[in-house]
mmCIF file of C-alpha atoms and ligand atoms in Angstrom:
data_model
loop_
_atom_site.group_PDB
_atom_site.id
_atom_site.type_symbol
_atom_site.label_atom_id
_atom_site.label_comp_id
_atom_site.label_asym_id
_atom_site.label_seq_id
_atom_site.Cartn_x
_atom_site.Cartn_y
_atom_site.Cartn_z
ATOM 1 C CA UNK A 931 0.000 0.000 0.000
ATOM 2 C CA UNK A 932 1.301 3.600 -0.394
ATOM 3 C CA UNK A 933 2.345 6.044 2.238
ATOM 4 C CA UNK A 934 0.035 7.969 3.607
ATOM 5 C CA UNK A 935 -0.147 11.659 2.324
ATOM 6 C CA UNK A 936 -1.315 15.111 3.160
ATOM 7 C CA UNK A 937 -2.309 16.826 -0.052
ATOM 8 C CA UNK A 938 -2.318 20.689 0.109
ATOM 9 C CA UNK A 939 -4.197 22.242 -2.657
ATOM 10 C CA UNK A 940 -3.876 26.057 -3.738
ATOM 11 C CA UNK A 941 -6.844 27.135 -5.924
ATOM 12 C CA UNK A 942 -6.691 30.203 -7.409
ATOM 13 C CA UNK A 943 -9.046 31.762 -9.389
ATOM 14 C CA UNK A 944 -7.177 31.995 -12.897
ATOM 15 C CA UNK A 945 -4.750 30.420 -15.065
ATOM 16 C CA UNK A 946 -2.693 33.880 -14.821
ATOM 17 C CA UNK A 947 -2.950 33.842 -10.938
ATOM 18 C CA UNK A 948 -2.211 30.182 -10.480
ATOM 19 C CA UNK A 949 1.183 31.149 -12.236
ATOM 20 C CA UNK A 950 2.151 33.622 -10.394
ATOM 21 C CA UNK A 951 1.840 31.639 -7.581
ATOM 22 C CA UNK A 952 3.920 28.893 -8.842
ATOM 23 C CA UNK A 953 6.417 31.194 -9.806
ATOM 24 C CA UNK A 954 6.244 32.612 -6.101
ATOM 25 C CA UNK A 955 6.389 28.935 -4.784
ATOM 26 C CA UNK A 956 9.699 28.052 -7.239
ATOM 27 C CA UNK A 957 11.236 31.404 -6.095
ATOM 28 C CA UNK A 958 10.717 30.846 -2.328
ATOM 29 C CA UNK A 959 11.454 27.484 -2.194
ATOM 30 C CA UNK A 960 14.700 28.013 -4.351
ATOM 31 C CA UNK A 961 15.468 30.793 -2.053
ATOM 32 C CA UNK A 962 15.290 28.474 0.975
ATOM 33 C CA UNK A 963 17.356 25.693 0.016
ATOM 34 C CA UNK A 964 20.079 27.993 -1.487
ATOM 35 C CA UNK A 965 19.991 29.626 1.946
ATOM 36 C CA UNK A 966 19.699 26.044 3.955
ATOM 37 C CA UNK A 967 22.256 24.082 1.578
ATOM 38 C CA UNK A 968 23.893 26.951 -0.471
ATOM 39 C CA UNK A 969 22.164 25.218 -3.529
ATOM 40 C CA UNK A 970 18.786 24.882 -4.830
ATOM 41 C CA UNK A 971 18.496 21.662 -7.140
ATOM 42 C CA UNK A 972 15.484 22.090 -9.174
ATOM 43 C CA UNK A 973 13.869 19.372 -11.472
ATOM 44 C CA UNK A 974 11.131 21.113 -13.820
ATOM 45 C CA UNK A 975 8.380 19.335 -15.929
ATOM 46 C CA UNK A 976 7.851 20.457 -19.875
ATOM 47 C CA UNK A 977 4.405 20.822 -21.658
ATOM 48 C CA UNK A 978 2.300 23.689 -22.029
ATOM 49 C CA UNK A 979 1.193 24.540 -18.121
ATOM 50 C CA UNK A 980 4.702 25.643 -16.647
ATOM 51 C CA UNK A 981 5.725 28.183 -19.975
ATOM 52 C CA UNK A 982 3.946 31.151 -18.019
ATOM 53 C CA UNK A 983 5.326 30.769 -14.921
ATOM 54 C CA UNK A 984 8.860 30.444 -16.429
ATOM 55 C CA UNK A 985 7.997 33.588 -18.775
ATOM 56 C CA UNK A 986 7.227 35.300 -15.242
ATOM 57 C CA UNK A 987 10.158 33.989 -13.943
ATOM 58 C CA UNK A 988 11.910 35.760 -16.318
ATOM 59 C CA UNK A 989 10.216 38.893 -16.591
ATOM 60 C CA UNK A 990 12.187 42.198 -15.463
ATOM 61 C CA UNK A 991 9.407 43.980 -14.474
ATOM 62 C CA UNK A 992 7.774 41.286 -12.205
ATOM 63 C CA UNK A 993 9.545 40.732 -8.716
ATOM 64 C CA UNK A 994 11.053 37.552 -9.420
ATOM 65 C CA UNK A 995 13.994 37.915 -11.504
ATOM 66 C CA UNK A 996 15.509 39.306 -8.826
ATOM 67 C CA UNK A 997 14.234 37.146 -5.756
ATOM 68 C CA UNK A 998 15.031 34.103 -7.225
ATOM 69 C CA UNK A 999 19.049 32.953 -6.486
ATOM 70 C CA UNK A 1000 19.759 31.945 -10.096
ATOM 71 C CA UNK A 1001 23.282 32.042 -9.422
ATOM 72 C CA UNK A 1002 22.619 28.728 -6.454
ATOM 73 C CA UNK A 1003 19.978 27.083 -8.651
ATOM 74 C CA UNK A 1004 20.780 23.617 -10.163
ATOM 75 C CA UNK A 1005 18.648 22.851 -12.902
ATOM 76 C CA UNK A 1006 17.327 19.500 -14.238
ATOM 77 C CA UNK A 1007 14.284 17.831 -16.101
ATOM 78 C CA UNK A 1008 11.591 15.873 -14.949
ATOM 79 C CA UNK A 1009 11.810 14.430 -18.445
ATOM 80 C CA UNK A 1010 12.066 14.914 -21.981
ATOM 81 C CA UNK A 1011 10.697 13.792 -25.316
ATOM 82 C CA UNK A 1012 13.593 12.119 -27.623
ATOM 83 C CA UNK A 1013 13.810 14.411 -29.974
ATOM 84 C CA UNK A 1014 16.141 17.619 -30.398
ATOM 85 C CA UNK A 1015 16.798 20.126 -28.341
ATOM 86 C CA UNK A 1016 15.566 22.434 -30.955
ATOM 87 C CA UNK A 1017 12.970 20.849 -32.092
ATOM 88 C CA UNK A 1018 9.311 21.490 -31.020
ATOM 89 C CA UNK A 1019 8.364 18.854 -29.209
ATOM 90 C CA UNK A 1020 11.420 19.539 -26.556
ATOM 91 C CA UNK A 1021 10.774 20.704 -23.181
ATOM 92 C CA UNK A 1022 14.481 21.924 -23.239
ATOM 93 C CA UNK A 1023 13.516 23.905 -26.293
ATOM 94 C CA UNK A 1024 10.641 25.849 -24.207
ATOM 95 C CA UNK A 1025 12.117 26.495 -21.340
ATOM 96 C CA UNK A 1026 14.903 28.005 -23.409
ATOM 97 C CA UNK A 1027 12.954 30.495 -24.861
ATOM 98 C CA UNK A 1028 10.822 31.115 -21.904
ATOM 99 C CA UNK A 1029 13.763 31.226 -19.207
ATOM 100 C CA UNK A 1030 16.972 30.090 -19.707
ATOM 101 C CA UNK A 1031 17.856 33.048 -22.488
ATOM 102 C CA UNK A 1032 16.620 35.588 -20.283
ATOM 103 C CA UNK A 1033 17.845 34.531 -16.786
ATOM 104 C CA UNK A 1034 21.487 34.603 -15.277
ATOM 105 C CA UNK A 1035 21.879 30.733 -15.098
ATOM 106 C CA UNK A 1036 25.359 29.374 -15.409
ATOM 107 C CA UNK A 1037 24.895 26.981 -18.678
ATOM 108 C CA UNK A 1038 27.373 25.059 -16.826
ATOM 109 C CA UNK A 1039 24.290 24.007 -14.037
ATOM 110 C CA UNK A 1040 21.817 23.616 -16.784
ATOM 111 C CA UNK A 1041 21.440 19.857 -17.455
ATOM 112 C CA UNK A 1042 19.774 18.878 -20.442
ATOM 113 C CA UNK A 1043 18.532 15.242 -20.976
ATOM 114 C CA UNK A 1044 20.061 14.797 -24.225
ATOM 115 C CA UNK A 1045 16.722 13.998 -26.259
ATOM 116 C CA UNK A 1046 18.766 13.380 -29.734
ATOM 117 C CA UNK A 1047 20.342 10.438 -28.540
ATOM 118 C CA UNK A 1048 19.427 6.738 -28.463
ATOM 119 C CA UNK A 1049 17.258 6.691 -25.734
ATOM 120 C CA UNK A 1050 18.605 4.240 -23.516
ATOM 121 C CA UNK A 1051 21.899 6.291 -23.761
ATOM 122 C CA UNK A 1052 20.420 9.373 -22.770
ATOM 123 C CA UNK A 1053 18.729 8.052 -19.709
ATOM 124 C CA UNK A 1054 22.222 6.362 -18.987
ATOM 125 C CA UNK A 1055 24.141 9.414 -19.747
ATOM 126 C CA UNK A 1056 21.369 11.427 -17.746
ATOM 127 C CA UNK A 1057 21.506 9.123 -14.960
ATOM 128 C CA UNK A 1058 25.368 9.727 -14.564
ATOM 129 C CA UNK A 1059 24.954 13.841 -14.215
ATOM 130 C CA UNK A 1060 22.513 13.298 -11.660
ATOM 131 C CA UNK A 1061 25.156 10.799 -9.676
ATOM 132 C CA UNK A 1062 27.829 12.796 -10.355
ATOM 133 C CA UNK A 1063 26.323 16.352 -9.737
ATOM 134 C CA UNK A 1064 24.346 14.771 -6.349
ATOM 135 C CA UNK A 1065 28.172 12.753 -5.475
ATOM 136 C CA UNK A 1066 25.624 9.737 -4.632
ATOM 137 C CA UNK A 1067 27.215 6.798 -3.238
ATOM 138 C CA UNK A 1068 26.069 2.979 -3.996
ATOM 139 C CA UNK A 1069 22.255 2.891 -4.325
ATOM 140 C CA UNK A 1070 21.827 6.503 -3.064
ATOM 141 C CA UNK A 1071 18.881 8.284 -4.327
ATOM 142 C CA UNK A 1072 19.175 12.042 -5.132
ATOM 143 C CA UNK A 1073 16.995 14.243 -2.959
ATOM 144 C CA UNK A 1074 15.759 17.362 -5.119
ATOM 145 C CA UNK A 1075 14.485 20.843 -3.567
ATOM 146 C CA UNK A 1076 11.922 20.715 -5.766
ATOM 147 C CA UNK A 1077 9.991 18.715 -7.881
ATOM 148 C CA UNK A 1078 7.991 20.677 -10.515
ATOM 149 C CA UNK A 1079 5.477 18.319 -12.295
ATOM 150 C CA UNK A 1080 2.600 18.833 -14.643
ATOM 151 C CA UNK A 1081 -0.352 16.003 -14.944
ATOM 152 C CA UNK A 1082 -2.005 14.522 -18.252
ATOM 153 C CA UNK A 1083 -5.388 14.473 -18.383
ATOM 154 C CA UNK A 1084 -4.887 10.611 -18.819
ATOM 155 C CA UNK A 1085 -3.222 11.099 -15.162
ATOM 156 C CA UNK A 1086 0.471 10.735 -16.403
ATOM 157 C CA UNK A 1087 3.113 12.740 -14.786
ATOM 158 C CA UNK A 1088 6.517 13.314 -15.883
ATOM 159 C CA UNK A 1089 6.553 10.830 -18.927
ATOM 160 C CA UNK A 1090 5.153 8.030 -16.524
ATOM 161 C CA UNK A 1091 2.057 7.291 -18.648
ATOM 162 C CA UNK A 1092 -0.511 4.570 -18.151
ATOM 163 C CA UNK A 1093 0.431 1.182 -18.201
ATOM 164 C CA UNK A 1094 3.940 1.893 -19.408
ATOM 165 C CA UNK A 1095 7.139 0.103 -17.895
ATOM 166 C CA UNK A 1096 8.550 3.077 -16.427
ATOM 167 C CA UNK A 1097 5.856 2.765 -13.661
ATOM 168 C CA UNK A 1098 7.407 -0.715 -12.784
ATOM 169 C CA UNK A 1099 11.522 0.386 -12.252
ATOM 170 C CA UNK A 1100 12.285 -0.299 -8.599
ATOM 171 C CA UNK A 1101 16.024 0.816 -8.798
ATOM 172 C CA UNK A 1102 16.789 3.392 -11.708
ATOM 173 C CA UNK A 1103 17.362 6.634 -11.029
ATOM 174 C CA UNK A 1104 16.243 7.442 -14.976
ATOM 175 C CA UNK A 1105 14.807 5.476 -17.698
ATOM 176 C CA UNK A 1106 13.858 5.425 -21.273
ATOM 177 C CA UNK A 1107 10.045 5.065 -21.715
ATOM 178 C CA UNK A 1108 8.528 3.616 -24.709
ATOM 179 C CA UNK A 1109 4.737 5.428 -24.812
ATOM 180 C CA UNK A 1110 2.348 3.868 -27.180
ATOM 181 C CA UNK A 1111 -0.340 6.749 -26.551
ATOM 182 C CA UNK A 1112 2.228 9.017 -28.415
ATOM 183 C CA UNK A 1113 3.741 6.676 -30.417
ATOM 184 C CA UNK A 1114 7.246 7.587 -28.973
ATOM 185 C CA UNK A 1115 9.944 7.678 -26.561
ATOM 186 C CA UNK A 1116 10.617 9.893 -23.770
ATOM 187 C CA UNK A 1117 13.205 9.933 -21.190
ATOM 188 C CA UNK A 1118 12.188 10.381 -17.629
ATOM 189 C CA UNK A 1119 12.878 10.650 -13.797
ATOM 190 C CA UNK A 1120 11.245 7.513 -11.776
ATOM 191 C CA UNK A 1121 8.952 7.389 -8.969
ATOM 192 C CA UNK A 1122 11.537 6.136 -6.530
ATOM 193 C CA UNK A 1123 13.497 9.782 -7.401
ATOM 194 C CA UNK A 1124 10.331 11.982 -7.494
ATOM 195 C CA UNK A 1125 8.824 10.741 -4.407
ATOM 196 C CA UNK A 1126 12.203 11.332 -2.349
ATOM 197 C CA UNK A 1127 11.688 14.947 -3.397
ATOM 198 C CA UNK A 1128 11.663 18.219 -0.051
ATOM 199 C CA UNK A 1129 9.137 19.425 -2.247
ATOM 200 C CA UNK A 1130 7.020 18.065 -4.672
ATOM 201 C CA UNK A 1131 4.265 20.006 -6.841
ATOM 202 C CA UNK A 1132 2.058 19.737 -9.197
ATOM 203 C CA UNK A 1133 1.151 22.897 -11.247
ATOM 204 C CA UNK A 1134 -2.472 22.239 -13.587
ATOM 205 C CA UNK A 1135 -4.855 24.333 -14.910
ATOM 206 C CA UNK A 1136 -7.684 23.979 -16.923
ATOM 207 C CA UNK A 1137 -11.177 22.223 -16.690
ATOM 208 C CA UNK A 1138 -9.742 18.836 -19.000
ATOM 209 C CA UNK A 1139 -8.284 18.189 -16.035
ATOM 210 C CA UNK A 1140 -10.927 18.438 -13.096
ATOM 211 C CA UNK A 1141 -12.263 14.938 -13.881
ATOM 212 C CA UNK A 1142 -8.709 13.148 -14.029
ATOM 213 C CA UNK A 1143 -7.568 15.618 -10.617
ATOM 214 C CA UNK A 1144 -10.724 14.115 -9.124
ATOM 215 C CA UNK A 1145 -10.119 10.180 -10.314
ATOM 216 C CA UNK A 1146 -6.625 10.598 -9.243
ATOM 217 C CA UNK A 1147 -6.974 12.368 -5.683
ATOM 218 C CA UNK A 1148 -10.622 10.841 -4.575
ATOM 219 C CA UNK A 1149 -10.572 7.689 -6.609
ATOM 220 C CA UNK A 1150 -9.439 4.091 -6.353
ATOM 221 C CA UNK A 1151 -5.821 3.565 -5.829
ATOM 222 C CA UNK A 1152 -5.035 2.584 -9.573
ATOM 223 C CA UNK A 1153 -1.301 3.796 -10.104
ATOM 224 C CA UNK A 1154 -1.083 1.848 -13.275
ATOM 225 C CA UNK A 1155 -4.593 3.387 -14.665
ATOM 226 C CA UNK A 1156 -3.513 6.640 -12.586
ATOM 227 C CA UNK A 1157 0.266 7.339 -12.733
ATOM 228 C CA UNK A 1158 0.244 10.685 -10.399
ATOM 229 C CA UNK A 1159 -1.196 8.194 -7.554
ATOM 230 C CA UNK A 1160 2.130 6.804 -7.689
ATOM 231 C CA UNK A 1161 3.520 10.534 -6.547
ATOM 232 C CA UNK A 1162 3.558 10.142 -2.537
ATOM 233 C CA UNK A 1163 6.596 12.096 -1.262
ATOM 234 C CA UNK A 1164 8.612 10.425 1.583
ATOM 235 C CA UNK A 1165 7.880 14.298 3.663
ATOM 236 C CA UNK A 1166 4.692 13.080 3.475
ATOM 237 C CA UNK A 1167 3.276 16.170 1.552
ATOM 238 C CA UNK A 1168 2.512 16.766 -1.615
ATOM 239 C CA UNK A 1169 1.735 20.538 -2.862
ATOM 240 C CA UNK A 1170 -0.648 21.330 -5.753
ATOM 241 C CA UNK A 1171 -1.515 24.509 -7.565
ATOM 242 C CA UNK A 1172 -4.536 24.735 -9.603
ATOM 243 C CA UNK A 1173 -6.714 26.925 -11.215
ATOM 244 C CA UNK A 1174 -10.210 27.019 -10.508
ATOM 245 C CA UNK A 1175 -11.542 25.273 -13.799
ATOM 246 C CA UNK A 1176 -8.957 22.387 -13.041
ATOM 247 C CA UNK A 1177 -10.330 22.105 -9.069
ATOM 248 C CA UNK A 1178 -13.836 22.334 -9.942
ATOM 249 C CA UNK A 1179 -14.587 18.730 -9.129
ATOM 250 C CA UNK A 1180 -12.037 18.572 -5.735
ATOM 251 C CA UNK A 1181 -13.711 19.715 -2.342
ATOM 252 C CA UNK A 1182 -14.209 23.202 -2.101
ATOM 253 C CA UNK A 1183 -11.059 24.852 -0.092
ATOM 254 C CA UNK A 1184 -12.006 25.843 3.196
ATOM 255 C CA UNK A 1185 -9.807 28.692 4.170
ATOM 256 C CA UNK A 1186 -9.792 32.065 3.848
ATOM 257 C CA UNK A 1187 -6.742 31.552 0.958
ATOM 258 C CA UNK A 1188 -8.462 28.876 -0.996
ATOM 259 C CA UNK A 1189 -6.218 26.286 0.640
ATOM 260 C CA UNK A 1190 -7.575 23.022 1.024
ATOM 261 C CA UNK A 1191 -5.929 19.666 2.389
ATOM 262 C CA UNK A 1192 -6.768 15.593 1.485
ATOM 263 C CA UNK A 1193 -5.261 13.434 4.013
ATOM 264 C CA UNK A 1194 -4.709 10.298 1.288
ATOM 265 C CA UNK A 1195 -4.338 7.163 3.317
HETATM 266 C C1 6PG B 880 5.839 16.561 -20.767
HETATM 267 C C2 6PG B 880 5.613 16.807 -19.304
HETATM 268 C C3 6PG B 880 4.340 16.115 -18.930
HETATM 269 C C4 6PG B 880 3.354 17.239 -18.683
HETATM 270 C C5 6PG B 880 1.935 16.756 -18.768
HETATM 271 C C6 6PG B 880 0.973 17.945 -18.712
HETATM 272 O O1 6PG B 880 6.965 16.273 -21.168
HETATM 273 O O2 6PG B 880 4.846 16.752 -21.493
HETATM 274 O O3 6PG B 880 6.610 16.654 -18.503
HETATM 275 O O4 6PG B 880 4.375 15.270 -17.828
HETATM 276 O O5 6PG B 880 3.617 17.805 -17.406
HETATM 277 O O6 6PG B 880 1.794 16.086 -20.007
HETATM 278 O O7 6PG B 880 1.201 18.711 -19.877
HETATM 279 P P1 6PG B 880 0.445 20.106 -20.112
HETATM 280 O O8 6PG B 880 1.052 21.062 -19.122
HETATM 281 O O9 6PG B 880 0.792 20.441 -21.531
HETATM 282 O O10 6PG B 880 -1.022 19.862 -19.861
#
């Protein structure tokens, strides 16, 4: 059975608001680990949700640019389609033209997952910079800052997508993943490193994805029908930010700042 869970759950009223305050969340939890641990290592997620809060991120005349410690941030993916990093299907592509050409981020602490390459090679390869950059020993697994992930309104996260043999690795730190739905590979973090994430979010907007939120939060445990159920962070909390449409079908929040909790069991 899974760990138990406490899942707090921002809902703010618009897809603009519910980036700012993901961009607020990155910044301050960046901020803390750099201050804690003198460096914030930061795993993000690709698709369409996160491109405004990186493009806020980045903006000069918004507040974060300057909050955030770019200079003590360690960046890595969540995952990554196998294709180019210029092509546009690439999460490293987006994020590129969102944030990384308009932010003060060594290039040398940007770490790509090297989507061009055979895939297996890439996750090996990828695998390696997170040993090395982490100095794991033996079986160690890496413990991010933060954990930025998006959800599927199929209920994948990262590229762990229904019924796919990425949900069944038990001891990789990052594996190829052969997705029939797409017709393609991807490269992407496992559970086993995701869950050992300080903090883990999920960032989703939009009212395709109140019925999945709802299936994956208040349904059945089904982590092969529901990859995100599979996300249970070893803190013991798990941090979502949504936008109204995507909450519609979760309980109501019941404080003042549209924070609610789930206790999963
Ligand atoms: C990817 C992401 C993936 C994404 C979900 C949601 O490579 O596509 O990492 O897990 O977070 O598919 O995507 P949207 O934000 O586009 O809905």
């Amino acid at each position: 059975m899974p760990r138990p869970v406490t899942v707090i759950y921002r809902v703010l009223p618009t897809p603009a608001a519910t980036a700012r305050a993901a961009a607020q969340f990155f910044s301050d939890v960046a901020a803390k680990a750099a201050a804690d641990r003198g460096i914030a290592r930061v795993a993000i997620s690709g698709g369409t949700t996160p491109k405004s809060m990186f493009e806020l991120l980045a903006d000069p005349a918004e507040p974060f640019l300057k909050q955030v410690p770019w200079d003590r941030i360690e960046l890595y993916w969540v995952d990554e389609r196998c294709v180019p990093p210029d092509h546009p299907e690439s999460n490293y592509r987006m994020t590129k033209e969102a944030l990384l050409s308009k932010v003060p981020l060594p290039a040398e602490r940007v770490h790509r997952m090297e989507g061009e390459l055979d895939p297996e090679v890439a996750a090996a390869r990828y695998e390696s910079v997170i040993r090395n950059t982490f100095k794991l020993e033996g079986a160690e697994t890496p413990t991010f800052d933060l954990i930025l992930l998006g959800m599927g309104d199929d209920g994948h996260t990262a590229s762990l997508f229904p019924h796919t043999d990425a949900l069944n690795e038990m001891s990789r730190l990052v594996v190829p993943n052969h997705v029939p739905q797409k017709d393609s590979w991807r490269i992407t973090l496992t559970w086993l490193v995701i869950n050992q994430g300080r903090e883990v979010a999920f960032l989703i907007e939009g009212e395709e994805k109140a019925q999945v939120l709802h299936d994956v939060f208040l349904g059945p445990y089904q982590p092969d029908t529901y990859p995100s159920q599979i996300i249970r962070p070893a803190n013991g909390r798990l941090t979502l930010l949504l936008d109204r449409a995507a909450a519609a079908k979760l309980p109501p929040p019941k404080d003042s700042d549209s924070t609610g909790t789930l206790e999963l069991r």
